[in-house]
Amino acid sequence: MNSIVTAEYSVPDFGELVEVAPGVLWLRMPLPFDLDHINLYILDDIDGWVVVDCGLGNADTRAVWEKVLTGLLAGKPVKKVILTHAHIDHIGAAGWLCRHTDAQLWITAGEQRTAGEYFQLKGADSEYFTATTKGFLHRLGMDDKQSEGIMGIFTGISTLIHPLPENIQALQEDCVITVGNKDWQIIISEGHSEAHACLYSEELGVLISGDQVLPRISSNVSVRPARPEANPLSAWLDSLSRLTRLPADTLVLPAHERPFYGLRGRLTALIEEHRQTLIEVEQACSAPLTVMQLAGLIYKRELPLFNLLLAGGECLANLNYLLAETRVHRQLNDEGVLVFSRSLNQSG
Ligand SMILES: [Zn+2]
């Protein structure tokens, strides 16, 4: 059961700011996707601003930034840009914003590596990146047309990120960043991305959660082409559990939808949802299945191509988790596609 309580702040229009805690401002940026916005947070550092996440590297986002920088934020400089993680809606505009304002970029080393993959598609490594990704999609059971379509989507995504600045500071677990006399502890999690950073202020009772905890959406947890053997779901479940140590009355400021209370209930619901899916996936593998066949069974509807990629990646995350627990086993069939089957020694 999802027992969250939405905080009673009015949702800011694009370019407006809403104060959600002392010195913590909520800003929204448009996204041209089903999910049509991302929440950014701006912290008042007395003699400047600290920005958490940036929006896409496109004209619509830059226009909102220009409006805010010359309007509501005018008079004080942006000193730091902190990224929760390297997904395109968070990192896209960061390079532009840092150059435009002379701010310093802060990101975890793991997310900086992921950011490098956006540039592989454009650079000397593009052939290697394309071959690796297509091989991965083939092993999932995608056909050549689907695979070509997804490569086209990756190419489109890589146009939505500005090059990062040279001057980058590494965020690390438990490091503390002081902003306007308030300490923000960095909490790093894996699973949704390589090394996602949340910011927690004990004094304010506020968690800037990025995509780590969202009020209604379950964040995608996917095996990525660069790390096909990874077990991100195990890391994800551990990271959700670790956040339950935060106080029950923490105000959660997520990257999508609205700020809310009820962190522990939300974490428990997310963990339970994943446990149920694991059981469903294990049972589905009573008959041998490719990853894409499993995605058809689990999602039960036609998915647009990008969602199909997310669904395939998430199914493989479940399967790699079950594989590590020897609840399923895996083979390559004659076409070079992975086939998973429930282990014979499992009962029930
Ligand atoms: Zn994300």
Coordinates of C-alpha atoms and ligand atoms in Angstrom, one line a residue:
M1 CA 0.0 0.0 0.0
N2 CA 1.3 3.5 -0.9
S3 CA 0.7 5.6 2.2
I4 CA 2.4 8.9 1.2
V5 CA 1.0 12.3 2.0
T6 CA 1.5 14.9 -0.7
A7 CA 3.0 18.1 0.8
E8 CA 0.6 21.1 0.4
Y9 CA 2.7 23.3 -1.9
S10 CA 1.4 24.7 -5.1
V11 CA 3.2 23.3 -8.1
P12 CA 5.4 26.0 -9.7
D13 CA 4.8 26.9 -13.3
F14 CA 7.9 26.6 -15.5
G15 CA 10.1 29.5 -14.5
E16 CA 8.5 30.1 -11.1
L17 CA 10.0 29.2 -7.7
V18 CA 8.2 27.8 -4.7
E19 CA 9.9 27.7 -1.3
V20 CA 9.4 24.2 0.2
A21 CA 11.7 24.5 3.2
P22 CA 13.8 27.5 4.5
G23 CA 16.2 28.3 1.7
V24 CA 15.1 25.5 -0.5
L25 CA 13.3 26.5 -3.7
W26 CA 11.4 24.2 -6.1
L27 CA 11.8 24.8 -9.8
R28 CA 10.3 22.8 -12.7
M29 CA 11.6 22.3 -16.2
P30 CA 9.6 20.9 -19.1
L31 CA 10.3 17.5 -20.6
P32 CA 9.0 16.4 -24.1
F33 CA 8.1 12.9 -22.8
D34 CA 5.1 11.2 -21.2
L35 CA 6.6 12.4 -18.0
D36 CA 6.4 16.1 -18.9
H37 CA 8.5 17.7 -16.2
I38 CA 11.5 17.4 -13.9
N39 CA 11.8 19.0 -10.5
L40 CA 15.0 20.9 -9.7
Y41 CA 15.9 22.4 -6.4
I42 CA 17.8 25.6 -5.7
L43 CA 19.5 26.1 -2.3
D44 CA 20.2 29.6 -0.9
D45 CA 23.9 29.8 -0.1
I46 CA 23.5 33.4 1.3
D47 CA 26.0 34.9 -1.2
G48 CA 25.0 32.7 -4.1
W49 CA 22.9 29.7 -5.2
V50 CA 23.4 26.0 -5.3
V51 CA 21.5 24.2 -8.0
V52 CA 20.5 20.5 -7.8
D53 CA 19.9 18.9 -11.2
C54 CA 19.5 20.9 -14.4
G55 CA 17.0 19.6 -17.0
L56 CA 17.6 18.7 -20.6
G57 CA 20.2 20.3 -22.8
N58 CA 17.6 21.8 -25.2
A59 CA 16.2 25.3 -26.1
D60 CA 13.1 25.0 -23.9
T61 CA 15.1 24.3 -20.8
R62 CA 17.7 27.0 -21.5
A63 CA 14.9 29.5 -22.0
V64 CA 13.5 28.7 -18.6
W65 CA 16.9 29.0 -17.1
E66 CA 17.5 32.4 -18.7
K67 CA 14.2 33.6 -17.3
V68 CA 15.0 32.5 -13.8
L69 CA 18.7 33.6 -13.8
T70 CA 17.8 37.1 -15.0
G71 CA 14.6 37.2 -12.8
L72 CA 14.0 35.5 -9.5
L73 CA 17.6 34.4 -9.0
A74 CA 19.3 37.7 -10.3
G75 CA 21.7 39.5 -8.0
K76 CA 23.5 36.4 -6.7
P77 CA 25.7 34.0 -8.7
V78 CA 25.1 30.2 -9.1
K79 CA 28.1 28.8 -7.2
K80 CA 27.6 25.1 -7.5
V81 CA 25.7 22.7 -9.7
I82 CA 25.1 19.3 -8.0
L83 CA 23.8 16.4 -10.1
T84 CA 21.9 13.5 -8.4
H85 CA 22.8 11.3 -11.5
A86 CA 23.6 11.3 -15.1
H87 CA 20.2 10.6 -16.7
I88 CA 19.6 13.0 -19.5
D89 CA 16.8 15.0 -17.9
H90 CA 19.1 15.7 -14.9
I91 CA 22.4 16.3 -16.6
G92 CA 21.5 17.6 -20.1
A93 CA 21.8 21.3 -19.4
A94 CA 24.5 21.1 -16.7
G95 CA 27.5 21.8 -18.9
W96 CA 25.7 24.8 -20.4
L97 CA 24.6 26.1 -17.0
C98 CA 28.1 25.8 -15.5
R99 CA 29.7 27.7 -18.4
H100 CA 26.9 30.3 -18.5
T101 CA 27.2 31.0 -14.7
D102 CA 30.8 29.9 -14.0
A103 CA 29.5 27.4 -11.4
Q104 CA 31.4 24.3 -10.4
L105 CA 29.9 20.9 -11.2
W106 CA 29.6 18.2 -8.5
I107 CA 28.8 14.7 -9.5
T108 CA 29.8 11.2 -8.3
A109 CA 32.6 9.4 -10.2
G110 CA 30.2 6.6 -11.3
E111 CA 27.7 9.0 -12.8
Q112 CA 30.6 10.9 -14.5
R113 CA 31.5 7.6 -16.2
T114 CA 27.9 7.1 -17.4
A115 CA 27.9 10.7 -18.8
G116 CA 30.9 9.7 -20.9
E117 CA 28.7 7.1 -22.7
Y118 CA 26.5 9.9 -24.2
F119 CA 29.7 11.2 -25.9
Q120 CA 30.9 7.8 -27.1
L121 CA 28.1 7.8 -29.7
K122 CA 29.5 11.0 -31.2
G123 CA 33.2 10.2 -30.9
A124 CA 35.9 7.8 -31.9
D125 CA 34.3 5.0 -29.9
S126 CA 30.9 5.1 -31.7
E127 CA 31.5 1.9 -33.7
Y128 CA 32.4 0.0 -30.5
F129 CA 29.5 1.5 -28.6
T130 CA 27.1 0.6 -31.4
A131 CA 28.3 -3.0 -31.8
T132 CA 28.2 -3.6 -28.0
T133 CA 24.7 -2.2 -27.7
K134 CA 23.3 -4.1 -30.7
G135 CA 24.9 -7.3 -29.4
F136 CA 23.2 -6.7 -26.0
L137 CA 19.8 -6.0 -27.6
H138 CA 20.1 -9.2 -29.8
R139 CA 20.8 -11.3 -26.7
L140 CA 17.6 -9.9 -25.1
G141 CA 15.7 -11.2 -28.1
M142 CA 15.1 -7.9 -30.0
D143 CA 15.0 -8.1 -33.8
D144 CA 17.2 -6.0 -36.1
K145 CA 14.4 -3.4 -36.7
Q146 CA 13.9 -2.8 -33.0
S147 CA 17.6 -2.7 -32.4
E148 CA 18.1 -0.1 -35.2
G149 CA 15.2 2.0 -33.8
I150 CA 16.7 2.0 -30.3
M151 CA 20.1 3.1 -31.7
G152 CA 18.3 6.0 -33.4
I153 CA 16.8 6.9 -30.0
F154 CA 20.3 6.8 -28.4
T155 CA 21.5 9.1 -31.1
G156 CA 18.6 11.5 -30.4
I157 CA 19.3 11.4 -26.7
S158 CA 23.0 12.2 -27.2
T159 CA 21.9 15.6 -28.7
L160 CA 20.3 16.6 -25.5
I161 CA 23.4 16.9 -23.4
H162 CA 25.9 19.7 -23.4
P163 CA 29.6 18.9 -23.0
L164 CA 30.6 18.9 -19.3
P165 CA 33.0 21.5 -17.9
E166 CA 36.6 20.6 -17.1
N167 CA 36.3 21.6 -13.5
I168 CA 34.4 18.8 -11.8
Q169 CA 34.3 17.9 -8.1
A170 CA 33.5 14.3 -7.1
L171 CA 30.6 13.7 -4.7
Q172 CA 31.3 10.9 -2.3
E173 CA 29.3 8.8 0.2
D174 CA 28.8 10.7 3.5
C175 CA 30.5 13.8 2.3
V176 CA 28.8 16.9 3.7
I177 CA 28.2 20.1 1.6
T178 CA 27.3 23.1 3.7
V179 CA 24.9 25.5 2.0
G180 CA 23.7 28.6 3.8
N181 CA 24.8 27.3 7.2
K182 CA 22.9 24.0 6.6
D183 CA 24.7 20.7 6.2
W184 CA 23.6 18.4 3.4
Q185 CA 24.9 14.8 3.7
I186 CA 25.4 12.9 0.4
I187 CA 23.8 9.4 0.4
I188 CA 24.9 7.3 -2.6
S189 CA 22.7 4.6 -4.0
E190 CA 23.0 2.1 -6.9
G191 CA 20.4 0.4 -9.0
H192 CA 18.6 3.1 -10.9
S193 CA 21.9 4.4 -12.0
E194 CA 25.6 3.8 -11.3
A195 CA 26.0 6.0 -8.2
H196 CA 23.0 8.2 -7.6
A197 CA 23.4 10.9 -5.0
C198 CA 20.6 12.0 -2.6
L199 CA 21.1 15.1 -0.4
Y200 CA 19.8 14.9 3.1
S201 CA 19.6 17.8 5.6
E202 CA 19.0 16.5 9.1
E203 CA 18.5 20.1 10.4
L204 CA 15.8 20.8 7.8
G205 CA 14.4 17.2 7.8
V206 CA 14.6 17.3 4.0
L207 CA 15.7 14.6 1.5
I208 CA 16.3 15.7 -2.1
S209 CA 15.8 12.3 -3.5
G210 CA 16.4 12.6 -7.2
D211 CA 15.0 9.5 -8.9
Q212 CA 15.8 7.3 -5.9
V213 CA 12.4 7.7 -4.2
L214 CA 9.5 8.9 -6.3
P215 CA 6.0 9.2 -4.8
R216 CA 4.1 7.0 -7.3
I217 CA 6.4 6.0 -10.1
S218 CA 8.7 3.0 -9.6
S219 CA 12.1 4.1 -10.9
N220 CA 13.4 2.0 -13.7
V221 CA 16.1 -0.5 -12.6
S222 CA 17.8 -1.8 -15.7
V223 CA 20.8 -3.9 -16.7
R224 CA 22.6 -1.6 -19.1
P225 CA 24.5 -2.7 -22.3
A226 CA 27.8 -1.6 -20.8
R227 CA 27.4 -4.1 -17.8
P228 CA 25.3 -7.0 -19.0
E229 CA 26.2 -9.3 -16.1
A230 CA 25.4 -6.7 -13.4
N231 CA 22.8 -7.3 -10.6
P232 CA 21.4 -3.7 -10.2
L233 CA 18.2 -4.9 -8.5
S234 CA 20.1 -6.3 -5.5
A235 CA 22.0 -3.0 -5.1
W236 CA 18.7 -1.1 -5.5
L237 CA 16.8 -3.1 -2.8
D238 CA 19.8 -2.6 -0.5
S239 CA 19.8 1.1 -1.1
L240 CA 16.1 1.4 -0.5
S241 CA 16.5 -0.4 2.8
R242 CA 19.3 1.8 3.9
L243 CA 17.1 4.9 3.5
T244 CA 14.6 3.6 6.0
R245 CA 17.0 4.8 8.7
L246 CA 16.0 8.4 7.9
P247 CA 13.3 9.9 10.2
A248 CA 9.7 9.0 9.4
D249 CA 8.7 12.7 9.1
T250 CA 11.3 13.6 6.5
L251 CA 10.0 15.8 3.7
V252 CA 11.0 14.1 0.4
L253 CA 11.7 16.4 -2.6
P254 CA 11.6 14.0 -5.6
A255 CA 12.7 14.7 -9.2
H256 CA 9.3 14.0 -10.5
E257 CA 5.7 14.6 -9.3
R258 CA 5.2 16.4 -6.0
P259 CA 7.0 16.7 -2.6
F260 CA 5.7 14.3 0.0
Y261 CA 5.8 12.8 3.5
G262 CA 5.7 9.1 4.2
L263 CA 9.3 8.1 3.2
R264 CA 9.3 4.8 5.1
G265 CA 5.9 3.7 3.9
R266 CA 7.0 4.5 0.3
L267 CA 10.2 2.6 0.7
T268 CA 8.4 -0.5 2.1
A269 CA 5.9 -0.4 -0.8
L270 CA 8.7 -0.2 -3.4
I271 CA 10.6 -3.1 -1.9
E272 CA 7.4 -5.2 -1.7
E273 CA 6.6 -4.4 -5.3
H274 CA 10.0 -5.7 -6.4
R275 CA 9.7 -8.8 -4.3
Q276 CA 6.3 -9.6 -6.0
T277 CA 7.7 -9.0 -9.4
L278 CA 10.6 -11.3 -8.7
I279 CA 8.1 -14.1 -7.8
E280 CA 6.1 -13.4 -10.9
V281 CA 9.2 -13.5 -13.1
E282 CA 10.4 -16.7 -11.5
Q283 CA 7.0 -18.4 -12.1
A284 CA 6.9 -17.1 -15.7
C285 CA 10.2 -18.9 -16.3
S286 CA 8.5 -22.3 -15.7
A287 CA 8.5 -22.3 -19.5
P288 CA 11.9 -21.2 -21.0
L289 CA 11.7 -17.5 -22.1
T290 CA 13.8 -14.9 -23.7
V291 CA 14.0 -11.5 -22.0
M292 CA 11.7 -9.9 -24.6
Q293 CA 9.2 -12.8 -24.3
L294 CA 9.2 -12.2 -20.5
A295 CA 8.7 -8.4 -21.0
G296 CA 5.6 -9.2 -23.1
L297 CA 4.2 -11.4 -20.2
I298 CA 5.1 -8.9 -17.4
Y299 CA 4.0 -5.6 -19.1
K300 CA 1.0 -7.1 -21.0
R301 CA 0.8 -4.4 -23.6
E302 CA 2.4 -3.0 -26.7
L303 CA 5.2 -0.7 -25.7
P304 CA 6.8 2.2 -27.7
L305 CA 10.4 1.4 -28.5
F306 CA 12.1 3.3 -25.8
N307 CA 9.8 1.8 -23.1
L308 CA 10.5 -1.6 -24.6
L309 CA 14.2 -1.0 -24.0
L310 CA 13.4 0.0 -20.3
A311 CA 11.1 -3.0 -20.0
G312 CA 13.8 -5.4 -21.4
G313 CA 16.5 -3.9 -19.2
E314 CA 14.2 -4.2 -16.1
C315 CA 13.3 -7.8 -16.9
L316 CA 17.0 -8.7 -17.3
A317 CA 17.6 -7.0 -13.9
N318 CA 15.0 -9.3 -12.3
L319 CA 16.5 -12.3 -14.1
N320 CA 20.1 -11.5 -13.1
Y321 CA 18.9 -11.2 -9.5
L322 CA 17.2 -14.6 -9.7
L323 CA 20.3 -16.0 -11.5
A324 CA 22.5 -14.9 -8.6
E325 CA 20.1 -16.7 -6.2
T326 CA 20.1 -19.7 -8.5
R327 CA 16.3 -19.5 -8.8
V328 CA 16.7 -19.4 -12.6
H329 CA 19.4 -20.6 -15.0
R330 CA 20.3 -19.3 -18.4
Q331 CA 21.5 -20.5 -21.8
L332 CA 22.3 -19.1 -25.2
N333 CA 20.0 -20.6 -27.9
D334 CA 21.1 -21.3 -31.5
E335 CA 20.4 -17.7 -32.5
G336 CA 22.6 -16.3 -29.7
V337 CA 19.6 -15.2 -27.6
L338 CA 19.5 -15.6 -23.9
V339 CA 16.9 -18.1 -22.6
F340 CA 16.0 -18.3 -18.9
S341 CA 14.3 -21.2 -17.2
R342 CA 13.2 -21.8 -13.6
S343 CA 15.7 -23.9 -11.7
L344 CA 14.5 -27.4 -11.2
N345 CA 15.3 -27.5 -7.5
Q346 CA 12.9 -24.7 -6.8
S347 CA 9.5 -25.7 -5.4
G348 CA 6.2 -23.9 -5.3
Ligands
ZN1 ZN 16.9 8.7 -13.5

